[in-house]
Amino acid sequence: MAVCAHAQTAIFFFGAKWSETRVRKSRRHNRVVIFTVNADPAVSFADFCAIFIFRARFQDLTMRVFNFSAGPAAMPEEVLRQAADEMLDWQGSGMSVMEMSHRGKEFMSIHEEALVDLRDLLQVPASHRILFLQGGGLGENAIVPMNLMGAKPRADFVVTGSWSQKSFKEAQKYGTAHLAASGQTADGFTRAPARSEWQLSDDPAYVHLCTNETIHGVETFEIPDLGDIPLVADASSHILSRPMDIAKYGVLFGGAQKNIGMAGVTVVVVREDMLDRAQPICPSAFEWKIVAENNSMYNTPPTYAIYIAGLVFKWLKKQGGLAAMEARNLEKSKLLYDAIDSSSFYLNKVERGSRSRMNVPFFLADESRNEDFLAGAKARGMVQLKGHKSVGGMRASIYNAVPLEGVKALVEYMKEFEQRSA
């Protein structure tokens, strides 16, 4: 047996390779952690102590990790605990939310509270409706043109990465898709084109923009006023991360599995006067006018996903709303970008004015060390940092639920790894 002491923490270590099997948690600097081992030697005791001390500084040494997944993504722990507490019996109803009739008074109250809280958080004006749909952000790539190209069969696209590229391609099935601008450079998608670069067609049905590209880490901050031309925004991976002027958008949509909650529900905010522009081929379940007339209950909605979203909305309000979240997200993203920019070992290719606050891709100078980097991060309780397969490298998605401590831990590990790689 070997014992390593740090901040009144006791470790009981047997053998050469460790695995965490049980944690008895008390106060932050007074805990006992028990580890069991496998027979294969792999990690030295010195390395084990270094990893343990690293985790003790940034985490409570429970089985929870810092999750940098791009989506489904980290959730607020408070939300997960409340959902767990209410799993078998929601507020004395004797039912789980997932067992409720979507037309019963219990779920209707959940649904209405979620709508009210979301409208309050986003400051959605009375001119816009909020819809809960299914199909995800990717599904909206088809649903949007089917709902808006009924009278004008042409739409313009500003392509800033993989997701707007998919939107552009999908719309070609339903009408003419015009490429108005592109942020592609020799290094891939690395910038958001300014409004002065947009070459709009004559009288398009709408202009499509992905305001945050999850894969490439490109965010658009300057949203132009297009006058009578509706602006459609895919805001899936940054919705609720900062205040937005919803009045500027004809349509704004987002899949839930980034900042809204769990996968399964898609939020669509649509201006009332745009509800009657659908193509005849649009399925009734996806026609916004029908969905709005039926209060998002035309078909059975994703009830549990809406419930989780509602809990997230309440959590966000407790944190101080979107202005407070923006301040936190600015601090987190600055910390990470500063670490990248001050290093010769890490590289982010996105122009500084277009860098996403939510999704931070970066590359190692020696990409043969990628797997070592990921393994070391996992050992320290940081997971899902691998970049998208189409881009490579690393990607840290630092959504609302990722705490500042998680970003601090990542930055410290990056510095440590760079020193070891020198």
Coordinates of C-alpha atoms in Angstrom, one line a residue:
M1 CA 0.0 0.0 0.0
A2 CA 1.2 3.5 -0.7
V3 CA -0.2 6.8 0.6
C4 CA -0.1 10.2 -1.1
A5 CA -1.4 13.1 1.0
H6 CA -2.6 16.4 -0.5
A7 CA -4.9 18.9 1.0
Q8 CA -6.0 16.4 3.7
T9 CA -6.9 13.9 1.1
A10 CA -5.9 10.2 1.6
I11 CA -5.3 7.8 -1.3
F12 CA -5.1 4.1 -0.8
F13 CA -3.1 2.7 -3.7
F14 CA -2.5 -1.0 -4.3
G15 CA -0.3 -2.2 -7.1
A16 CA 0.8 -0.4 -10.3
K17 CA -2.3 0.3 -12.3
W18 CA -5.2 2.1 -10.7
S19 CA -8.9 2.6 -11.5
E20 CA -11.3 4.6 -9.5
T21 CA -14.1 2.5 -8.1
R22 CA -15.6 4.3 -5.1
V23 CA -15.7 7.8 -3.7
R24 CA -16.8 8.9 -0.3
K25 CA -17.2 12.6 -0.6
S26 CA -17.3 15.0 2.3
R27 CA -16.1 18.6 2.3
R28 CA -13.8 19.8 -0.5
H29 CA -10.5 19.3 1.4
N30 CA -11.5 16.5 3.6
R31 CA -12.3 13.3 1.6
V32 CA -11.3 9.7 1.4
V33 CA -11.0 8.1 -2.0
I34 CA -10.5 4.4 -2.5
F35 CA -9.0 2.9 -5.6
T36 CA -8.7 -0.7 -6.7
V37 CA -6.2 -1.9 -9.3
N38 CA -5.8 -4.2 -12.2
A39 CA -2.8 -6.5 -12.5
D40 CA -1.2 -4.9 -15.6
P41 CA 1.4 -2.2 -14.6
A42 CA 0.8 0.9 -16.6
V43 CA 0.8 4.0 -14.4
S44 CA 3.6 4.7 -12.0
F45 CA 2.8 5.8 -8.5
A46 CA 4.4 9.1 -9.1
D47 CA 2.3 9.7 -12.2
F48 CA -0.8 8.5 -10.4
C49 CA -0.2 11.0 -7.6
A50 CA 0.3 13.8 -10.1
I51 CA -3.0 13.0 -11.8
F52 CA -4.8 12.6 -8.5
I53 CA -3.5 16.0 -7.2
F54 CA -4.5 17.6 -10.6
R55 CA -8.1 16.3 -10.2
A56 CA -8.2 17.3 -6.5
R57 CA -7.5 20.9 -7.4
F58 CA -10.2 21.2 -10.0
Q59 CA -12.9 18.6 -9.2
D60 CA -14.7 17.1 -6.2
L61 CA -13.4 13.7 -7.2
T62 CA -16.8 12.3 -7.8
M63 CA -17.4 10.3 -10.9
R64 CA -18.4 13.5 -12.8
V65 CA -15.9 14.7 -15.3
F66 CA -15.4 18.0 -17.2
N67 CA -17.3 17.2 -20.4
F68 CA -16.2 19.2 -23.5
S69 CA -18.5 17.4 -25.9
A70 CA -20.0 19.4 -28.8
G71 CA -23.3 17.8 -28.3
P72 CA -25.1 16.1 -26.7
A73 CA -23.2 18.3 -24.2
A74 CA -22.6 19.0 -20.6
M75 CA -25.7 19.7 -18.5
P76 CA -26.0 21.8 -15.4
E77 CA -25.6 19.4 -12.5
E78 CA -28.4 21.1 -10.6
V79 CA -30.8 20.2 -13.5
L80 CA -29.6 16.6 -13.6
R81 CA -30.2 16.2 -9.8
Q82 CA -33.7 17.7 -10.0
A83 CA -34.6 15.5 -12.9
A84 CA -33.3 12.5 -10.9
D85 CA -35.3 13.5 -7.8
E86 CA -38.4 13.8 -10.0
M87 CA -37.9 10.8 -12.2
L88 CA -40.4 8.5 -10.5
D89 CA -42.8 11.1 -9.1
W90 CA -43.1 14.6 -10.6
Q91 CA -44.3 17.0 -7.9
G92 CA -46.6 14.5 -6.1
S93 CA -48.3 13.4 -9.3
G94 CA -47.2 9.8 -8.8
M95 CA -45.9 9.8 -12.4
S96 CA -42.7 10.4 -14.3
V97 CA -42.8 13.2 -16.8
M98 CA -42.2 10.6 -19.5
E99 CA -45.4 8.8 -18.5
M100 CA -47.7 11.8 -18.7
S101 CA -50.2 12.5 -21.4
H102 CA -49.0 15.5 -23.4
R103 CA -52.5 16.9 -23.1
G104 CA -52.9 16.4 -19.4
K105 CA -52.8 19.3 -17.0
E106 CA -49.5 18.2 -15.5
F107 CA -47.5 18.3 -18.7
M108 CA -49.4 21.3 -20.0
S109 CA -48.1 23.3 -17.0
I110 CA -44.5 22.1 -17.8
H111 CA -44.9 23.1 -21.4
E112 CA -46.4 26.5 -20.7
E113 CA -43.8 27.4 -18.1
A114 CA -41.0 26.4 -20.5
L115 CA -42.5 28.7 -23.2
V116 CA -42.9 31.6 -20.8
D117 CA -39.3 31.2 -19.4
L118 CA -37.8 31.0 -22.9
R119 CA -39.6 34.0 -24.1
D120 CA -38.4 35.9 -21.1
L121 CA -34.8 34.8 -21.4
L122 CA -34.5 35.6 -25.1
Q123 CA -36.7 38.6 -24.9
V124 CA -38.8 37.3 -27.7
P125 CA -41.2 40.1 -29.0
A126 CA -44.9 39.6 -29.3
S127 CA -44.4 39.5 -33.1
H128 CA -42.8 36.1 -32.9
R129 CA -44.0 32.6 -32.0
I130 CA -42.0 30.0 -30.2
L131 CA -42.5 26.4 -31.4
F132 CA -41.2 23.1 -30.1
L133 CA -40.5 20.7 -32.9
Q134 CA -38.6 17.5 -33.6
G135 CA -35.9 16.7 -36.2
G136 CA -33.0 18.7 -34.8
G137 CA -31.2 21.6 -36.5
L138 CA -30.4 19.3 -39.4
G139 CA -34.0 18.6 -39.9
E140 CA -34.7 22.4 -40.1
N141 CA -32.5 22.5 -43.2
A142 CA -35.4 20.9 -45.0
I143 CA -38.2 22.3 -42.9
V144 CA -37.1 25.9 -43.4
P145 CA -37.2 25.9 -47.2
M146 CA -40.4 23.9 -47.2
N147 CA -42.0 26.6 -45.0
L148 CA -40.7 29.7 -46.7
M149 CA -40.3 28.9 -50.4
G150 CA -44.0 28.6 -51.2
A151 CA -44.2 32.0 -53.0
K152 CA -40.5 32.7 -53.7
P153 CA -38.5 29.7 -54.8
R154 CA -35.1 31.2 -54.2
A155 CA -33.0 31.7 -51.0
D156 CA -29.6 33.1 -50.3
F157 CA -26.9 31.5 -48.1
V158 CA -23.9 32.8 -46.2
V159 CA -21.7 29.7 -45.8
T160 CA -19.3 29.9 -42.9
G161 CA -18.8 26.2 -42.1
S162 CA -20.1 22.6 -42.3
W163 CA -23.6 23.3 -41.0
S164 CA -24.4 26.2 -43.3
Q165 CA -22.9 24.2 -46.1
K166 CA -25.4 21.4 -45.3
S167 CA -28.2 24.0 -45.2
F168 CA -27.2 25.3 -48.6
K169 CA -27.1 21.8 -50.2
E170 CA -30.4 20.7 -48.6
A171 CA -32.3 23.8 -49.8
Q172 CA -31.5 22.9 -53.4
K173 CA -34.1 20.1 -53.2
Y174 CA -36.9 22.7 -52.7
G175 CA -35.9 25.6 -54.8
T176 CA -32.9 27.7 -56.0
A177 CA -30.1 28.2 -53.4
H178 CA -27.8 31.1 -54.1
L179 CA -24.4 31.3 -52.5
A180 CA -24.3 34.9 -51.3
A181 CA -20.9 34.7 -49.4
S182 CA -18.5 32.2 -48.1
G183 CA -16.0 32.2 -45.2
Q184 CA -13.8 29.5 -46.7
T185 CA -10.1 30.2 -47.0
A186 CA -7.0 28.2 -47.8
D187 CA -7.1 27.0 -44.1
G188 CA -10.8 25.9 -44.4
F189 CA -13.7 27.9 -42.9
T190 CA -11.9 30.5 -40.7
R191 CA -14.0 33.7 -40.9
A192 CA -17.5 35.1 -41.0
P193 CA -17.9 37.4 -44.1
A194 CA -18.9 41.0 -43.4
R195 CA -22.2 42.2 -44.7
S196 CA -20.4 44.2 -47.3
E197 CA -19.2 40.9 -48.9
W198 CA -22.7 39.5 -49.2
Q199 CA -23.9 39.4 -52.8
L200 CA -27.7 38.9 -52.3
S201 CA -30.0 37.9 -55.2
D202 CA -33.1 39.9 -56.2
D203 CA -36.0 39.4 -53.8
P204 CA -35.0 36.1 -52.1
A205 CA -37.5 34.3 -49.8
Y206 CA -34.9 34.6 -47.1
V207 CA -31.2 34.7 -46.2
H208 CA -29.8 31.8 -44.2
L209 CA -26.9 32.2 -41.8
C210 CA -25.5 29.8 -39.2
T211 CA -24.5 32.2 -36.4
N212 CA -22.2 29.7 -34.8
E213 CA -20.4 26.9 -36.7
T214 CA -19.9 24.1 -34.2
I215 CA -17.3 22.2 -36.1
H216 CA -15.1 25.0 -37.4
G217 CA -15.6 27.3 -34.4
V218 CA -16.7 30.4 -36.4
E219 CA -19.3 32.7 -34.8
T220 CA -21.0 35.7 -36.4
F221 CA -21.5 38.6 -34.0
E222 CA -22.6 41.4 -36.3
I223 CA -26.1 40.7 -37.5
P224 CA -27.2 43.1 -40.2
D225 CA -30.6 44.6 -40.8
L226 CA -31.8 43.2 -44.1
G227 CA -34.9 45.3 -44.4
D228 CA -37.8 43.4 -45.9
I229 CA -35.7 40.3 -46.5
P230 CA -36.2 37.8 -43.7
L231 CA -33.0 36.5 -42.0
V232 CA -33.0 32.9 -40.9
A233 CA -30.5 31.8 -38.3
D234 CA -29.3 28.4 -37.2
A235 CA -28.3 29.3 -33.7
S236 CA -28.1 25.7 -32.5
S237 CA -24.7 25.9 -30.8
H238 CA -24.8 29.3 -29.2
I239 CA -28.5 30.0 -28.4
L240 CA -28.9 31.1 -24.8
S241 CA -25.1 31.9 -24.5
R242 CA -25.6 35.6 -24.9
P243 CA -28.5 38.1 -25.5
M244 CA -29.7 38.4 -29.0
D245 CA -32.0 40.9 -30.8
I246 CA -34.7 38.5 -31.8
A247 CA -36.5 41.2 -33.8
K248 CA -33.7 41.1 -36.4
Y249 CA -34.6 37.5 -37.3
G250 CA -37.5 36.2 -39.3
V251 CA -36.7 32.7 -38.1
L252 CA -34.2 31.5 -35.5
F253 CA -33.8 27.8 -34.6
G254 CA -31.7 25.6 -32.5
G255 CA -31.4 21.9 -31.6
A256 CA -31.5 21.4 -27.9
Q257 CA -28.4 19.3 -27.2
K258 CA -26.0 22.2 -26.8
N259 CA -27.3 24.9 -24.4
I260 CA -31.0 24.1 -24.2
G261 CA -31.0 20.6 -22.8
M262 CA -31.1 17.1 -24.1
A263 CA -31.5 15.9 -27.7
G264 CA -35.0 15.5 -29.0
V265 CA -36.6 18.9 -29.1
T266 CA -35.9 21.7 -31.6
V267 CA -36.7 25.3 -30.7
V268 CA -38.0 27.5 -33.6
V269 CA -38.7 31.2 -33.1
V270 CA -40.7 32.5 -36.1
R271 CA -42.2 35.8 -37.0
E272 CA -46.0 35.6 -37.2
D273 CA -46.2 37.0 -40.7
M274 CA -44.0 34.1 -42.0
L275 CA -46.3 31.3 -40.9
D276 CA -48.2 31.3 -44.2
R277 CA -45.5 30.8 -46.8
A278 CA -45.2 27.0 -47.0
Q279 CA -44.9 24.8 -50.1
P280 CA -47.7 22.4 -50.7
I281 CA -45.3 19.4 -50.2
C282 CA -44.5 20.4 -46.6
P283 CA -45.6 17.7 -44.2
S284 CA -48.3 18.9 -41.8
A285 CA -46.3 17.9 -38.7
F286 CA -43.6 20.3 -39.9
E287 CA -45.7 23.1 -41.2
W288 CA -45.1 26.0 -38.8
K289 CA -48.6 27.4 -39.2
I290 CA -50.2 24.1 -38.2
V291 CA -47.8 23.6 -35.4
A292 CA -48.4 27.2 -34.1
E293 CA -52.2 26.8 -34.3
N294 CA -51.9 23.6 -32.2
N295 CA -49.5 25.1 -29.7
S296 CA -46.8 22.6 -30.7
M297 CA -49.2 19.8 -29.9
Y298 CA -50.2 18.8 -33.4
N299 CA -48.4 15.5 -32.9
T300 CA -47.1 14.1 -29.6
P301 CA -44.2 16.4 -28.6
P302 CA -40.9 15.2 -27.1
T303 CA -42.3 15.6 -23.6
Y304 CA -39.3 14.7 -21.5
A305 CA -36.9 16.8 -23.6
I306 CA -39.3 19.8 -23.2
Y307 CA -39.3 19.2 -19.4
I308 CA -35.5 19.1 -19.3
A309 CA -35.3 22.3 -21.4
G310 CA -37.7 24.0 -18.9
L311 CA -35.4 23.0 -16.0
V312 CA -32.5 24.5 -17.9
F313 CA -34.4 27.7 -18.6
K314 CA -35.1 28.1 -14.8
W315 CA -31.4 27.4 -14.1
L316 CA -30.4 30.1 -16.5
K317 CA -32.7 32.6 -14.8
K318 CA -31.2 31.7 -11.4
Q319 CA -27.7 32.4 -12.8
G320 CA -28.7 35.9 -13.8
G321 CA -30.0 35.4 -17.3
L322 CA -28.2 35.7 -20.6
A323 CA -26.2 38.8 -19.8
A324 CA -24.7 37.0 -16.9
M325 CA -24.0 33.9 -19.0
E326 CA -22.4 36.1 -21.7
A327 CA -20.0 37.5 -19.1
R328 CA -19.1 34.0 -17.9
N329 CA -18.6 32.7 -21.5
L330 CA -16.4 35.6 -22.4
E331 CA -14.2 34.8 -19.4
K332 CA -14.0 31.1 -20.3
S333 CA -13.3 31.6 -23.9
K334 CA -10.7 34.4 -23.3
L335 CA -8.8 32.1 -20.9
L336 CA -8.7 29.3 -23.5
Y337 CA -7.8 31.5 -26.5
D338 CA -5.1 33.3 -24.5
A339 CA -3.6 29.9 -23.7
I340 CA -3.6 28.9 -27.3
D341 CA -2.3 32.3 -28.7
S342 CA 0.5 32.5 -26.1
S343 CA 1.8 29.0 -27.2
S344 CA 3.8 27.9 -30.1
F345 CA 2.6 24.3 -29.5
Y346 CA -1.2 25.0 -30.1
L347 CA -2.9 26.7 -33.0
N348 CA -6.4 28.0 -33.7
K349 CA -6.9 29.0 -37.3
V350 CA -10.0 31.2 -37.0
E351 CA -9.7 34.9 -37.4
R352 CA -9.9 36.6 -34.0
G353 CA -13.1 38.6 -34.7
S354 CA -14.9 35.4 -35.8
R355 CA -13.8 33.1 -33.0
S356 CA -16.6 31.1 -31.4
R357 CA -17.1 31.5 -27.6
M358 CA -18.7 28.1 -27.5
N359 CA -16.6 25.8 -29.7
V360 CA -12.9 26.2 -29.7
P361 CA -11.0 24.0 -32.2
F362 CA -7.2 23.8 -31.8
F363 CA -4.3 21.8 -33.3
L364 CA -1.1 20.5 -31.7
A365 CA 2.1 21.4 -33.5
D366 CA 3.0 17.7 -33.4
E367 CA -0.2 15.9 -34.4
S368 CA 1.5 12.5 -33.7
R369 CA 0.9 13.4 -30.0
N370 CA -2.9 13.7 -30.4
E371 CA -3.8 10.4 -28.8
D372 CA -1.3 11.0 -25.9
F373 CA -3.0 14.4 -25.3
L374 CA -6.5 12.9 -25.3
A375 CA -5.4 10.0 -23.0
G376 CA -3.8 12.4 -20.5
A377 CA -6.8 14.6 -20.5
K378 CA -9.1 11.7 -19.8
A379 CA -6.9 10.5 -16.9
R380 CA -7.3 14.0 -15.5
G381 CA -11.1 13.9 -15.8
M382 CA -11.5 15.9 -19.0
V383 CA -13.3 14.1 -21.9
Q384 CA -14.6 14.5 -25.4
L385 CA -11.9 16.8 -26.6
K386 CA -11.3 15.1 -30.0
G387 CA -11.9 17.4 -32.9
H388 CA -14.6 16.6 -35.5
K389 CA -13.4 13.9 -38.0
S390 CA -13.8 16.3 -40.9
V391 CA -11.3 18.8 -39.3
G392 CA -9.1 16.8 -37.0
G393 CA -7.2 18.2 -34.0
M394 CA -8.9 19.0 -30.8
R395 CA -12.1 20.9 -30.0
A396 CA -13.2 22.2 -26.6
S397 CA -16.9 23.0 -26.5
I398 CA -17.4 25.3 -23.5
Y399 CA -21.2 25.7 -23.4
N400 CA -23.1 27.4 -20.5
A401 CA -22.9 24.3 -18.3
V402 CA -19.1 23.9 -18.5
P403 CA -17.8 25.6 -15.4
L404 CA -14.9 28.0 -15.4
E405 CA -13.0 25.5 -13.3
G406 CA -13.2 23.0 -16.2
V407 CA -11.6 25.5 -18.6
K408 CA -8.9 26.3 -16.0
A409 CA -8.2 22.6 -15.7
L410 CA -7.9 22.3 -19.4
V411 CA -5.5 25.3 -19.7
E412 CA -3.3 24.0 -17.0
Y413 CA -3.1 20.5 -18.6
M414 CA -2.3 22.1 -22.0
K415 CA 0.6 23.9 -20.4
E416 CA 1.8 20.8 -18.7
F417 CA 1.5 18.7 -21.9
E418 CA 3.4 21.4 -23.9
Q419 CA 6.2 21.3 -21.3
R420 CA 6.4 17.5 -21.5
S421 CA 6.5 17.6 -25.3
A422 CA 9.3 20.2 -25.5

